[in-house]
mmCIF file of C-alpha atoms in Angstrom:
data_model
loop_
_atom_site.group_PDB
_atom_site.id
_atom_site.type_symbol
_atom_site.label_atom_id
_atom_site.label_comp_id
_atom_site.label_asym_id
_atom_site.label_seq_id
_atom_site.Cartn_x
_atom_site.Cartn_y
_atom_site.Cartn_z
ATOM 1 C CA MET N 805 -0.579 -0.093 -0.082
ATOM 2 C CA LYS N 806 0.985 3.213 -0.932
ATOM 3 C CA ARG N 807 2.608 5.713 2.218
ATOM 4 C CA LEU N 808 0.087 8.966 2.704
ATOM 5 C CA PHE N 809 3.327 10.472 3.840
ATOM 6 C CA ASP N 810 7.124 9.547 1.832
ATOM 7 C CA VAL N 811 9.542 12.552 4.022
ATOM 8 C CA SER N 812 12.196 11.398 5.886
ATOM 9 C CA ASN N 813 11.693 10.402 8.961
ATOM 10 C CA LYS N 814 14.471 13.712 10.427
ATOM 11 C CA SER N 815 12.443 15.898 8.815
ATOM 12 C CA VAL N 816 9.125 14.775 9.814
ATOM 13 C CA ILE N 817 10.080 15.399 13.553
ATOM 14 C CA LEU N 818 11.713 18.755 12.556
ATOM 15 C CA LYS N 819 8.220 19.879 11.191
ATOM 16 C CA ASN N 820 6.109 18.041 13.914
ATOM 17 C CA PHE N 821 8.897 19.614 16.406
ATOM 18 C CA ALA N 822 7.944 23.206 15.001
ATOM 19 C CA SER N 823 3.909 22.925 14.859
ATOM 20 C CA LEU N 824 3.744 21.505 18.583
ATOM 21 C CA GLY N 825 5.543 24.031 19.217
ATOM 22 C CA LEU N 826 3.296 26.934 18.031
ATOM 23 C CA MET N 827 0.394 24.845 18.871
ATOM 24 C CA GLN N 828 1.663 24.959 22.839
ATOM 25 C CA VAL N 829 1.868 29.223 22.083
ATOM 26 C CA ALA N 830 -1.880 29.027 21.632
ATOM 27 C CA ASN N 831 -2.378 26.642 24.638
ATOM 28 C CA ALA N 832 0.560 27.982 26.830
ATOM 29 C CA LEU N 833 1.726 31.259 25.664
ATOM 30 C CA ILE N 834 -1.295 33.090 24.807
ATOM 31 C CA PRO N 835 -3.156 32.223 28.282
ATOM 32 C CA LEU N 836 0.418 33.516 30.315
ATOM 33 C CA LEU N 837 0.265 36.576 27.924
ATOM 34 C CA VAL N 838 -3.479 37.284 28.663
ATOM 35 C CA ILE N 839 -2.558 36.960 32.658
ATOM 36 C CA PRO N 840 -0.910 40.375 33.017
ATOM 37 C CA PHE N 841 -4.222 41.572 31.721
ATOM 38 C CA VAL N 842 -6.011 39.694 34.081
ATOM 39 C CA THR N 843 -4.409 39.897 36.971
ATOM 40 C CA ARG N 844 -4.104 43.749 37.100
ATOM 41 C CA SER N 845 -8.252 43.553 36.429
ATOM 42 C CA LEU N 846 -9.169 41.289 38.756
ATOM 43 C CA GLY N 847 -6.601 41.531 41.823
ATOM 44 C CA VAL N 848 -4.967 38.698 43.742
ATOM 45 C CA GLU N 849 -8.340 36.923 44.625
ATOM 46 C CA ALA N 850 -10.193 36.852 42.637
ATOM 47 C CA PHE N 851 -7.275 35.839 40.563
ATOM 48 C CA GLY N 852 -7.402 33.205 43.237
ATOM 49 C CA LYS N 853 -11.268 32.471 42.562
ATOM 50 C CA VAL N 854 -10.721 31.125 38.963
ATOM 51 C CA SER N 855 -7.869 29.438 39.408
ATOM 52 C CA TYR N 856 -9.087 27.445 41.782
ATOM 53 C CA ALA N 857 -12.028 26.942 39.748
ATOM 54 C CA GLN N 858 -9.367 25.900 36.832
ATOM 55 C CA THR N 859 -7.946 23.524 38.861
ATOM 56 C CA ILE N 860 -10.786 21.758 39.611
ATOM 57 C CA ALA N 861 -12.008 21.799 35.750
ATOM 58 C CA ALA N 862 -8.388 20.204 35.090
ATOM 59 C CA TYR N 863 -9.397 17.302 36.400
ATOM 60 C CA PHE N 864 -11.748 16.726 34.667
ATOM 61 C CA THR N 865 -9.455 17.012 32.109
ATOM 62 C CA LEU N 866 -7.897 14.291 32.757
ATOM 63 C CA VAL N 867 -10.797 12.113 32.885
ATOM 64 C CA VAL N 868 -11.870 12.818 29.203
ATOM 65 C CA ASN N 869 -8.309 13.497 27.202
ATOM 66 C CA TYR N 870 -8.023 9.630 28.830
ATOM 67 C CA GLY N 871 -4.386 9.290 27.640
ATOM 68 C CA PHE N 872 -5.410 9.130 24.589
ATOM 69 C CA GLU N 873 -2.698 11.874 23.400
ATOM 70 C CA TYR N 874 -0.319 9.185 23.527
ATOM 71 C CA SER N 875 -2.333 5.365 22.726
ATOM 72 C CA ALA N 876 -4.887 6.295 20.302
ATOM 73 C CA THR N 877 -1.563 8.715 18.916
ATOM 74 C CA GLN N 878 0.676 5.438 18.882
ATOM 75 C CA ASP N 879 -1.633 3.107 17.346
ATOM 76 C CA ILE N 880 -2.286 5.918 14.834
ATOM 77 C CA ALA N 881 1.288 6.441 13.970
ATOM 78 C CA LEU N 882 1.441 2.714 13.454
ATOM 79 C CA CYS N 883 -1.815 2.352 11.138
ATOM 80 C CA ARG N 884 -1.429 5.618 9.560
ATOM 81 C CA ASP N 885 -1.121 3.962 6.182
ATOM 82 C CA ASP N 886 -4.487 1.199 6.833
ATOM 83 C CA ARG N 887 -7.328 3.475 5.868
ATOM 84 C CA ALA N 888 -10.158 1.133 7.053
ATOM 85 C CA ARG N 889 -8.147 0.973 10.377
ATOM 86 C CA VAL N 890 -7.342 4.091 10.897
ATOM 87 C CA ARG N 891 -11.195 5.167 10.837
ATOM 88 C CA VAL N 892 -12.190 2.338 13.354
ATOM 89 C CA VAL N 893 -9.584 3.917 15.828
ATOM 90 C CA PHE N 894 -10.442 7.720 15.235
ATOM 91 C CA TRP N 895 -14.868 6.800 16.172
ATOM 92 C CA SER N 896 -13.971 4.508 18.944
ATOM 93 C CA VAL N 897 -11.574 7.351 20.120
ATOM 94 C CA LEU N 898 -13.933 9.787 19.870
ATOM 95 C CA LYS N 899 -17.167 8.030 21.254
ATOM 96 C CA SER N 900 -15.185 7.154 24.279
ATOM 97 C CA LYS N 901 -14.201 10.529 24.544
ATOM 98 C CA MET N 902 -17.896 11.818 24.117
ATOM 99 C CA PHE N 903 -18.796 9.029 26.806
ATOM 100 C CA LEU N 904 -16.266 10.187 28.735
ATOM 101 C CA LEU N 905 -17.689 13.709 28.654
ATOM 102 C CA LEU N 906 -20.841 13.060 30.078
ATOM 103 C CA GLY N 907 -19.384 10.878 32.627
ATOM 104 C CA ALA N 908 -17.197 13.527 34.168
ATOM 105 C CA PHE N 909 -20.352 15.949 33.481
ATOM 106 C CA LEU N 910 -22.691 14.124 35.954
ATOM 107 C CA ALA N 911 -20.193 13.953 38.521
ATOM 108 C CA PHE N 912 -19.156 17.714 37.991
ATOM 109 C CA LEU N 913 -23.191 18.118 39.008
ATOM 110 C CA VAL N 914 -22.595 15.761 42.225
ATOM 111 C CA MET N 915 -19.132 17.276 43.287
ATOM 112 C CA MET N 916 -21.201 20.397 42.993
ATOM 113 C CA SER N 917 -23.919 19.980 44.729
ATOM 114 C CA PHE N 918 -22.045 18.819 48.137
ATOM 115 C CA PHE N 919 -19.488 21.515 47.594
ATOM 116 C CA SER N 920 -19.908 24.794 49.028
ATOM 117 C CA LYS N 921 -17.129 26.843 47.651
ATOM 118 C CA MET N 922 -18.482 25.479 44.098
ATOM 119 C CA GLN N 923 -21.938 26.144 45.213
ATOM 120 C CA GLY N 924 -21.623 29.456 45.401
ATOM 121 C CA GLU N 925 -19.799 30.430 42.161
ATOM 122 C CA GLY N 926 -21.436 27.801 39.890
ATOM 123 C CA VAL N 927 -21.557 30.222 36.977
ATOM 124 C CA LEU N 928 -17.758 29.814 37.554
ATOM 125 C CA TYR N 929 -17.509 26.559 38.254
ATOM 126 C CA ILE N 930 -19.527 25.574 34.549
ATOM 127 C CA TYR N 931 -17.549 28.363 32.665
ATOM 128 C CA ALA N 932 -14.612 26.575 33.707
ATOM 129 C CA PHE N 933 -16.099 22.876 32.967
ATOM 130 C CA LEU N 934 -16.762 23.947 29.371
ATOM 131 C CA ILE N 935 -13.197 23.660 28.591
ATOM 132 C CA ASN N 936 -14.248 19.641 28.584
ATOM 133 C CA VAL N 937 -16.418 19.601 25.334
ATOM 134 C CA GLY N 938 -13.331 20.870 23.284
ATOM 135 C CA MET N 939 -10.770 18.653 24.513
ATOM 136 C CA ALA N 940 -13.516 16.338 23.704
ATOM 137 C CA LEU N 941 -13.615 17.417 20.615
ATOM 138 C CA THR N 942 -10.368 18.289 19.785
ATOM 139 C CA PRO N 943 -8.373 15.248 17.626
ATOM 140 C CA THR N 944 -4.279 16.347 18.561
ATOM 141 C CA TRP N 945 -4.023 12.377 18.856
ATOM 142 C CA PHE N 946 -4.552 11.943 15.522
ATOM 143 C CA PHE N 947 -2.744 14.574 13.957
ATOM 144 C CA GLN N 948 0.543 13.756 15.840
ATOM 145 C CA GLY N 949 0.169 10.179 14.671
ATOM 146 C CA MET N 950 -0.608 11.236 11.305
ATOM 147 C CA GLU N 951 2.548 13.574 11.925
ATOM 148 C CA THR N 952 0.740 16.236 10.132
ATOM 149 C CA MET N 953 0.602 19.588 12.579
ATOM 150 C CA GLY N 954 1.132 22.138 10.715
ATOM 151 C CA LYS N 955 -2.187 23.810 10.128
ATOM 152 C CA VAL N 956 -3.542 22.539 13.619
ATOM 153 C CA ALA N 957 -1.339 24.497 14.757
ATOM 154 C CA VAL N 958 -2.070 27.678 13.436
ATOM 155 C CA ILE N 959 -5.805 27.097 13.586
ATOM 156 C CA ASN N 960 -5.492 26.566 17.713
ATOM 157 C CA VAL N 961 -3.703 29.644 17.620
ATOM 158 C CA VAL N 962 -5.931 31.188 15.889
ATOM 159 C CA MET N 963 -8.801 30.669 18.186
ATOM 160 C CA LYS N 964 -6.899 31.198 21.479
ATOM 161 C CA ALA N 965 -5.844 34.478 20.440
ATOM 162 C CA MET N 966 -9.554 35.439 19.997
ATOM 163 C CA GLY N 967 -10.169 34.265 23.451
ATOM 164 C CA ALA N 968 -7.192 36.527 24.499
ATOM 165 C CA ILE N 969 -8.793 39.945 22.373
ATOM 166 C CA LEU N 970 -12.020 39.192 24.293
ATOM 167 C CA THR N 971 -10.876 38.819 27.172
ATOM 168 C CA ILE N 972 -8.695 41.884 27.202
ATOM 169 C CA LEU N 973 -11.543 43.895 25.893
ATOM 170 C CA PHE N 974 -13.729 42.743 27.977
ATOM 171 C CA VAL N 975 -12.422 41.830 31.042
ATOM 172 C CA LEU N 976 -11.404 45.016 32.812
ATOM 173 C CA THR N 977 -12.330 44.970 36.590
ATOM 174 C CA PRO N 978 -12.898 42.186 39.376
ATOM 175 C CA SER N 979 -16.445 41.753 38.807
ATOM 176 C CA ASP N 980 -15.516 40.699 35.324
ATOM 177 C CA TYR N 981 -14.167 37.139 36.857
ATOM 178 C CA CYS N 982 -16.757 34.947 34.900
ATOM 179 C CA LEU N 983 -16.296 36.348 31.471
ATOM 180 C CA TYR N 984 -12.443 35.678 31.896
ATOM 181 C CA VAL N 985 -12.485 31.606 32.534
ATOM 182 C CA LEU N 986 -15.704 31.554 29.571
ATOM 183 C CA PHE N 987 -13.720 33.298 26.977
ATOM 184 C CA MET N 988 -11.157 30.891 27.878
ATOM 185 C CA SER N 989 -13.208 27.750 27.677
ATOM 186 C CA LEU N 990 -15.095 29.105 24.116
ATOM 187 C CA SER N 991 -11.277 28.995 22.443
ATOM 188 C CA TYR N 992 -10.734 25.952 23.230
ATOM 189 C CA CYS N 993 -14.417 24.315 21.931
ATOM 190 C CA LEU N 994 -14.379 26.818 19.164
ATOM 191 C CA ALA N 995 -10.676 24.901 18.073
ATOM 192 C CA GLY N 996 -11.992 21.426 18.777
ATOM 193 C CA VAL N 997 -15.440 21.735 16.328
ATOM 194 C CA VAL N 998 -12.696 23.596 13.668
ATOM 195 C CA LEU N 999 -10.429 20.786 14.136
ATOM 196 C CA PHE N 1000 -12.739 17.128 13.712
ATOM 197 C CA LEU N 1001 -14.733 19.097 11.249
ATOM 198 C CA TRP N 1002 -11.239 19.897 9.329
ATOM 199 C CA ALA N 1003 -9.946 15.713 10.141
ATOM 200 C CA TYR N 1004 -13.193 14.586 9.016
ATOM 201 C CA SER N 1005 -13.225 15.867 5.853
ATOM 202 C CA LYS N 1006 -9.201 16.043 4.763
ATOM 203 C CA TYR N 1007 -9.294 11.948 5.800
ATOM 204 C CA ASP N 1008 -11.948 11.392 4.315
ATOM 205 C CA LEU N 1009 -12.957 9.753 8.040
ATOM 206 C CA THR N 1010 -16.831 8.410 7.319
ATOM 207 C CA TYR N 1011 -18.286 7.038 10.388
ATOM 208 C CA THR N 1012 -18.017 3.038 10.992
ATOM 209 C CA SER N 1013 -19.994 1.755 13.922
ATOM 210 C CA ASP N 1014 -17.061 -0.846 14.720
ATOM 211 C CA PHE N 1015 -15.492 -0.233 17.925
ATOM 212 C CA ASP N 1016 -12.133 -0.888 18.900
ATOM 213 C CA PHE N 1017 -11.799 -1.943 22.491
ATOM 214 C CA GLU N 1018 -8.051 -1.813 22.214
ATOM 215 C CA THR N 1019 -7.470 1.380 21.827
ATOM 216 C CA LEU N 1020 -9.839 2.101 25.215
ATOM 217 C CA LYS N 1021 -7.510 -0.882 26.693
ATOM 218 C CA LYS N 1022 -4.326 -0.074 25.977
ATOM 219 C CA GLY N 1023 -4.982 4.048 27.009
ATOM 220 C CA PHE N 1024 -6.711 2.630 30.808
ATOM 221 C CA PRO N 1025 -2.783 2.294 31.992
ATOM 222 C CA ILE N 1026 -1.633 5.720 30.834
ATOM 223 C CA PHE N 1027 -5.203 7.064 32.391
ATOM 224 C CA LEU N 1028 -4.277 6.165 35.843
ATOM 225 C CA ASN N 1029 -1.315 7.693 35.160
ATOM 226 C CA SER N 1030 -2.209 10.983 34.505
ATOM 227 C CA ILE N 1031 -4.996 11.072 36.879
ATOM 228 C CA PHE N 1032 -2.051 10.203 39.384
ATOM 229 C CA SER N 1033 0.441 12.386 38.316
ATOM 230 C CA ASN N 1034 -1.548 15.162 38.034
ATOM 231 C CA VAL N 1035 -3.280 15.460 41.026
ATOM 232 C CA TYR N 1036 -0.095 15.453 42.497
ATOM 233 C CA ALA N 1037 1.128 18.061 40.072
ATOM 234 C CA LEU N 1038 -2.089 19.988 41.059
ATOM 235 C CA GLY N 1039 -2.366 19.209 44.088
ATOM 236 C CA GLY N 1040 -0.798 21.870 45.962
ATOM 237 C CA ILE N 1041 -3.528 24.266 44.870
ATOM 238 C CA THR N 1042 -6.286 22.148 45.843
ATOM 239 C CA VAL N 1043 -4.986 21.563 49.302
ATOM 240 C CA ILE N 1044 -4.001 25.824 49.441
ATOM 241 C CA GLY N 1045 -7.403 25.835 48.571
ATOM 242 C CA ILE N 1046 -9.039 23.341 51.586
ATOM 243 C CA LEU N 1047 -6.502 24.835 54.030
ATOM 244 C CA LEU N 1048 -5.905 28.358 53.330
ATOM 245 C CA SER N 1049 -7.352 31.734 51.764
ATOM 246 C CA ASP N 1050 -8.445 32.596 48.290
ATOM 247 C CA VAL N 1051 -5.505 35.174 48.856
ATOM 248 C CA GLU N 1052 -2.913 33.024 48.742
ATOM 249 C CA ILE N 1053 -4.258 30.667 46.354
ATOM 250 C CA GLY N 1054 -3.784 33.674 44.146
ATOM 251 C CA ILE N 1055 -0.541 33.343 45.054
ATOM 252 C CA TYR N 1056 0.206 30.171 44.434
ATOM 253 C CA ALA N 1057 -1.525 29.950 41.551
ATOM 254 C CA GLY N 1058 0.682 33.018 40.101
ATOM 255 C CA ALA N 1059 3.927 31.257 40.530
ATOM 256 C CA HIS N 1060 2.194 28.271 39.069
ATOM 257 C CA LYS N 1061 0.913 29.110 36.237
ATOM 258 C CA ILE N 1062 3.927 30.562 34.889
ATOM 259 C CA VAL N 1063 5.979 27.331 35.615
ATOM 260 C CA ALA N 1064 3.237 25.436 34.498
ATOM 261 C CA ALA N 1065 3.430 27.180 30.988
ATOM 262 C CA LEU N 1066 6.960 27.284 30.541
ATOM 263 C CA SER N 1067 6.566 23.539 31.534
ATOM 264 C CA MET N 1068 4.383 23.136 28.555
ATOM 265 C CA LEU N 1069 6.197 25.226 26.432
ATOM 266 C CA LEU N 1070 9.832 23.063 26.829
ATOM 267 C CA SER N 1071 8.455 19.419 26.851
ATOM 268 C CA MET N 1072 5.177 19.392 25.417
ATOM 269 C CA PRO N 1073 6.351 20.189 21.558
ATOM 270 C CA LEU N 1074 9.437 17.590 21.760
ATOM 271 C CA SER N 1075 7.602 15.221 24.133
ATOM 272 C CA MET N 1076 4.897 14.884 21.076
ATOM 273 C CA ALA N 1077 6.789 15.372 18.224
ATOM 274 C CA LEU N 1078 9.484 12.268 19.121
ATOM 275 C CA PHE N 1079 6.593 9.964 20.270
ATOM 276 C CA PRO N 1080 5.498 8.858 17.317
ATOM 277 C CA ALA N 1081 9.226 8.216 15.911
ATOM 278 C CA LEU N 1082 10.646 7.102 18.969
ATOM 279 C CA SER N 1083 7.441 4.555 19.428
ATOM 280 C CA ARG N 1084 8.801 3.067 16.024
ATOM 281 C CA GLU N 1085 12.273 2.629 17.410
ATOM 282 C CA PHE N 1086 11.364 0.623 20.722
ATOM 283 C CA ASN N 1087 8.789 -1.445 18.141
ATOM 284 C CA ASP N 1088 11.639 -2.222 16.107
ATOM 285 C CA SER N 1089 14.795 -2.675 18.482
ATOM 286 C CA LEU N 1090 14.559 -1.886 22.252
ATOM 287 C CA LEU N 1091 18.524 -0.805 22.778
ATOM 288 C CA GLY N 1092 18.418 0.905 19.480
ATOM 289 C CA GLY N 1093 15.716 3.182 20.817
ATOM 290 C CA TRP N 1094 16.611 3.712 24.642
ATOM 291 C CA ARG N 1095 20.246 5.098 22.312
ATOM 292 C CA LYS N 1096 17.904 7.385 20.515
ATOM 293 C CA LEU N 1097 16.380 9.030 24.522
ATOM 294 C CA LYS N 1098 19.756 9.094 25.667
ATOM 295 C CA ARG N 1099 21.473 10.956 22.846
ATOM 296 C CA CYS N 1100 17.642 13.681 23.523
ATOM 297 C CA LEU N 1101 17.972 13.249 27.413
ATOM 298 C CA VAL N 1102 22.172 14.735 26.758
ATOM 299 C CA GLY N 1103 20.849 17.836 25.184
ATOM 300 C CA ILE N 1104 17.553 18.541 27.096
ATOM 301 C CA GLY N 1105 19.367 17.957 30.948
ATOM 302 C CA VAL N 1106 22.116 20.942 30.202
ATOM 303 C CA GLY N 1107 19.169 23.113 28.115
ATOM 304 C CA GLY N 1108 16.722 22.761 31.588
ATOM 305 C CA LEU N 1109 19.575 23.276 33.709
ATOM 306 C CA LEU N 1110 21.024 26.358 31.710
ATOM 307 C CA PHE N 1111 17.504 27.440 32.157
ATOM 308 C CA THR N 1112 16.692 26.905 35.602
ATOM 309 C CA VAL N 1113 19.281 28.670 36.716
ATOM 310 C CA VAL N 1114 18.106 32.082 34.270
ATOM 311 C CA LEU N 1115 14.863 31.946 35.479
ATOM 312 C CA TYR N 1116 15.851 31.531 39.571
ATOM 313 C CA PHE N 1117 17.699 35.494 38.062
ATOM 314 C CA VAL N 1118 14.944 36.831 36.319
ATOM 315 C CA SER N 1119 11.901 35.767 38.433
ATOM 316 C CA PRO N 1120 11.345 39.323 39.661
ATOM 317 C CA ILE N 1121 10.978 40.710 36.504
ATOM 318 C CA VAL N 1122 9.074 37.780 35.588
ATOM 319 C CA VAL N 1123 6.757 38.530 37.902
ATOM 320 C CA ARG N 1124 6.347 42.626 37.570
ATOM 321 C CA ILE N 1125 6.175 42.245 34.253
ATOM 322 C CA PHE N 1126 3.234 38.935 34.347
ATOM 323 C CA LEU N 1127 1.474 39.605 37.208
ATOM 324 C CA GLY N 1128 2.310 43.463 38.514
ATOM 325 C CA GLU N 1129 2.805 44.721 41.541
ATOM 326 C CA GLN N 1130 0.057 43.310 43.664
ATOM 327 C CA PHE N 1131 1.930 39.628 43.417
ATOM 328 C CA VAL N 1132 5.212 41.067 44.667
ATOM 329 C CA ASN N 1133 5.288 38.150 47.226
ATOM 330 C CA VAL N 1134 5.593 35.739 44.084
ATOM 331 C CA VAL N 1135 9.031 36.275 43.354
ATOM 332 C CA PRO N 1136 10.363 34.468 45.736
ATOM 333 C CA LEU N 1137 7.627 30.977 45.384
ATOM 334 C CA LEU N 1138 9.100 31.142 41.728
ATOM 335 C CA GLN N 1139 12.463 31.456 42.403
ATOM 336 C CA GLU N 1140 11.709 27.859 44.388
ATOM 337 C CA LEU N 1141 9.989 26.563 41.404
ATOM 338 C CA SER N 1142 12.626 27.317 39.107
ATOM 339 C CA PRO N 1143 14.069 23.686 38.688
ATOM 340 C CA ILE N 1144 9.768 22.670 37.757
ATOM 341 C CA PRO N 1145 10.107 22.940 34.052
ATOM 342 C CA MET N 1146 13.121 21.122 33.959
ATOM 343 C CA LEU N 1147 12.260 18.600 36.185
ATOM 344 C CA VAL N 1148 8.853 18.270 34.187
ATOM 345 C CA VAL N 1149 10.610 17.863 30.705
ATOM 346 C CA LEU N 1150 12.791 15.091 31.937
ATOM 347 C CA ALA N 1151 9.928 13.214 33.798
ATOM 348 C CA THR N 1152 8.006 13.424 30.714
ATOM 349 C CA MET N 1153 11.229 11.411 28.131
ATOM 350 C CA PHE N 1154 11.335 9.265 30.796
ATOM 351 C CA THR N 1155 7.722 8.487 31.152
ATOM 352 C CA VAL N 1156 6.420 9.131 27.879
ATOM 353 C CA GLN N 1157 9.110 8.801 24.934
ATOM 354 C CA GLY N 1158 10.958 5.605 27.721
ATOM 355 C CA MET N 1159 7.797 3.558 29.941
ATOM 356 C CA TYR N 1160 5.316 3.941 27.057
ATOM 357 C CA GLY N 1161 7.411 3.770 23.981
ATOM 358 C CA MET N 1162 9.081 0.128 25.353
ATOM 359 C CA GLN N 1163 5.180 -0.850 25.358
ATOM 360 C CA MET N 1164 5.122 -0.425 29.488
ATOM 361 C CA GLN N 1165 2.073 1.140 29.904
ATOM 362 C CA LYS N 1166 1.216 -1.854 33.005
ATOM 363 C CA TYR N 1167 3.293 0.226 35.064
ATOM 364 C CA ALA N 1168 2.367 3.623 34.747
ATOM 365 C CA PRO N 1169 -0.366 3.087 37.341
ATOM 366 C CA PHE N 1170 2.104 1.749 39.866
ATOM 367 C CA VAL N 1171 4.547 4.871 39.605
ATOM 368 C CA GLY N 1172 2.121 7.715 39.719
ATOM 369 C CA PHE N 1173 -0.056 6.255 41.940
ATOM 370 C CA THR N 1174 2.871 5.723 44.527
ATOM 371 C CA ILE N 1175 4.161 9.746 43.720
ATOM 372 C CA LEU N 1176 0.598 10.697 44.246
ATOM 373 C CA CYS N 1177 0.517 9.512 47.962
ATOM 374 C CA VAL N 1178 3.962 10.550 48.419
ATOM 375 C CA SER N 1179 2.886 14.559 47.581
ATOM 376 C CA LEU N 1180 -0.744 14.766 48.703
ATOM 377 C CA SER N 1181 1.598 13.534 52.211
ATOM 378 C CA LEU N 1182 3.782 16.077 51.578
ATOM 379 C CA TYR N 1183 1.175 18.518 51.300
ATOM 380 C CA PHE N 1184 -1.123 17.935 53.619
ATOM 381 C CA VAL N 1185 1.779 18.153 56.269
ATOM 382 C CA PHE N 1186 3.937 20.720 54.565
ATOM 383 C CA ILE N 1187 1.499 23.046 53.928
ATOM 384 C CA PRO N 1188 0.446 24.126 57.345
ATOM 385 C CA ILE N 1189 3.633 24.882 58.329
ATOM 386 C CA TYR N 1190 5.212 26.306 55.349
ATOM 387 C CA GLY N 1191 2.425 27.744 53.898
ATOM 388 C CA VAL N 1192 2.486 28.443 49.578
ATOM 389 C CA TYR N 1193 6.248 27.118 49.700
ATOM 390 C CA GLY N 1194 5.068 23.528 51.019
ATOM 391 C CA ALA N 1195 3.404 23.099 47.857
ATOM 392 C CA ALA N 1196 6.295 24.251 46.075
ATOM 393 C CA PHE N 1197 8.284 21.609 47.534
ATOM 394 C CA GLY N 1198 6.094 18.557 47.660
ATOM 395 C CA TYR N 1199 5.694 19.501 43.992
ATOM 396 C CA ILE N 1200 9.667 19.585 43.112
ATOM 397 C CA VAL N 1201 9.972 16.342 45.330
ATOM 398 C CA SER N 1202 7.616 14.348 43.379
ATOM 399 C CA GLU N 1203 8.888 15.451 40.226
ATOM 400 C CA LEU N 1204 12.433 14.228 41.086
ATOM 401 C CA LEU N 1205 10.743 10.920 42.217
ATOM 402 C CA GLU N 1206 9.010 10.133 39.012
ATOM 403 C CA ILE N 1207 12.390 11.009 37.347
ATOM 404 C CA LEU N 1208 14.346 7.915 39.945
ATOM 405 C CA ILE N 1209 11.468 5.328 39.584
ATOM 406 C CA VAL N 1210 11.065 5.535 36.136
ATOM 407 C CA TYR N 1211 14.786 5.707 35.319
ATOM 408 C CA SER N 1212 15.054 2.673 37.414
ATOM 409 C CA LEU N 1213 12.280 0.795 35.956
ATOM 410 C CA LEU N 1214 13.655 1.344 32.414
ATOM 411 C CA ARG N 1215 17.070 0.422 33.615
ATOM 412 C CA TYR N 1216 15.334 -2.932 34.920
ATOM 413 C CA ARG N 1217 13.743 -3.889 31.693
ATOM 414 C CA LEU N 1218 16.874 -3.461 29.293
ATOM 415 C CA LYS N 1219 19.299 -4.903 31.607
ATOM 416 C CA LYS N 1220 16.569 -8.303 31.722
ATOM 417 C CA ARG N 1221 15.183 -7.156 28.212
ATOM 418 C CA VAL N 1222 11.447 -8.605 29.232
ATOM 419 C CA PHE N 1223 9.197 -8.254 26.311
#
């Protein structure tokens, strides 16, 4: 059968890295660039409210995504020359995500009925949850597997830029905090609709009632690990919301949004661009894939360390520019969190490229659960004593622990040659 894409592997990786980098501009950098306007309009307390609502919605995003961004990407990458098989995978994933979206919304409504913090801000939390409609519709995993991310990136940038412009024009006072969340969610929804329609028409993805349970089964360990790993990443702000005030949520959220955006900009384009190619390398040769992964890790480690040092020293300038004078207390917190982007990139490379590439997904939930237990223990012990700095400490330890555990598993697999 004729290949759909006849280009060199290296040029495809570079092209998709650039495209995914552009997409992360939409997903991470554009919201980050909007923050200076938002923080100055809303103030610390209202910013804390919207940040907490977005954190709660992010937990449901994990359910909707289910790990398909890796499991389905891998399936599409391995069968992309078989159009019939591609259709089955595409519609299996889409139907699964719609079902997960419905389940997540019902669970969200139940949660709202029990937690007074959410009941008092029902509109805000509904607006925050809407982002998951866009997440369910957006077939980024499909385009990643096909390694054709160029136009996807452009569409994402355009839609997210529209949301940013609306935010700048209409979010002017603390009372406008609900509008800020609404505009962000709607930009994801619109991008999802446009990308779904484009994939459907461009790749002739006519509907099929066939359902591939293997794709769903394969994604389950990744889903569990994603839940666990994101809970410990978001757990700091969640526990702060339980134990401390909206003002302290706002302080931690300010620093967390900066390092989270930087982490995404650094890790996601590289990881997602490499994943289809490295999956094939590991599929052909375990040792060959490991050698290529190690070469990537050397450059990433050196670059990440340099980035950490720079971020530490420029933190006062970053806070002043992105958050404003009201957030001056964020500076030492951001300095404490400065290693996070480097640690996230390394952890993502080991977990996604290494563990998933070696088809070791079954270990992922155990790794995630172990780190989750440690991180939550650290949060509940140190946040009451050290406040937001205790949350930062717990986050750093969690990322270090993930790197150590996954690296040990990979070395064990290579030593034993277990397939």
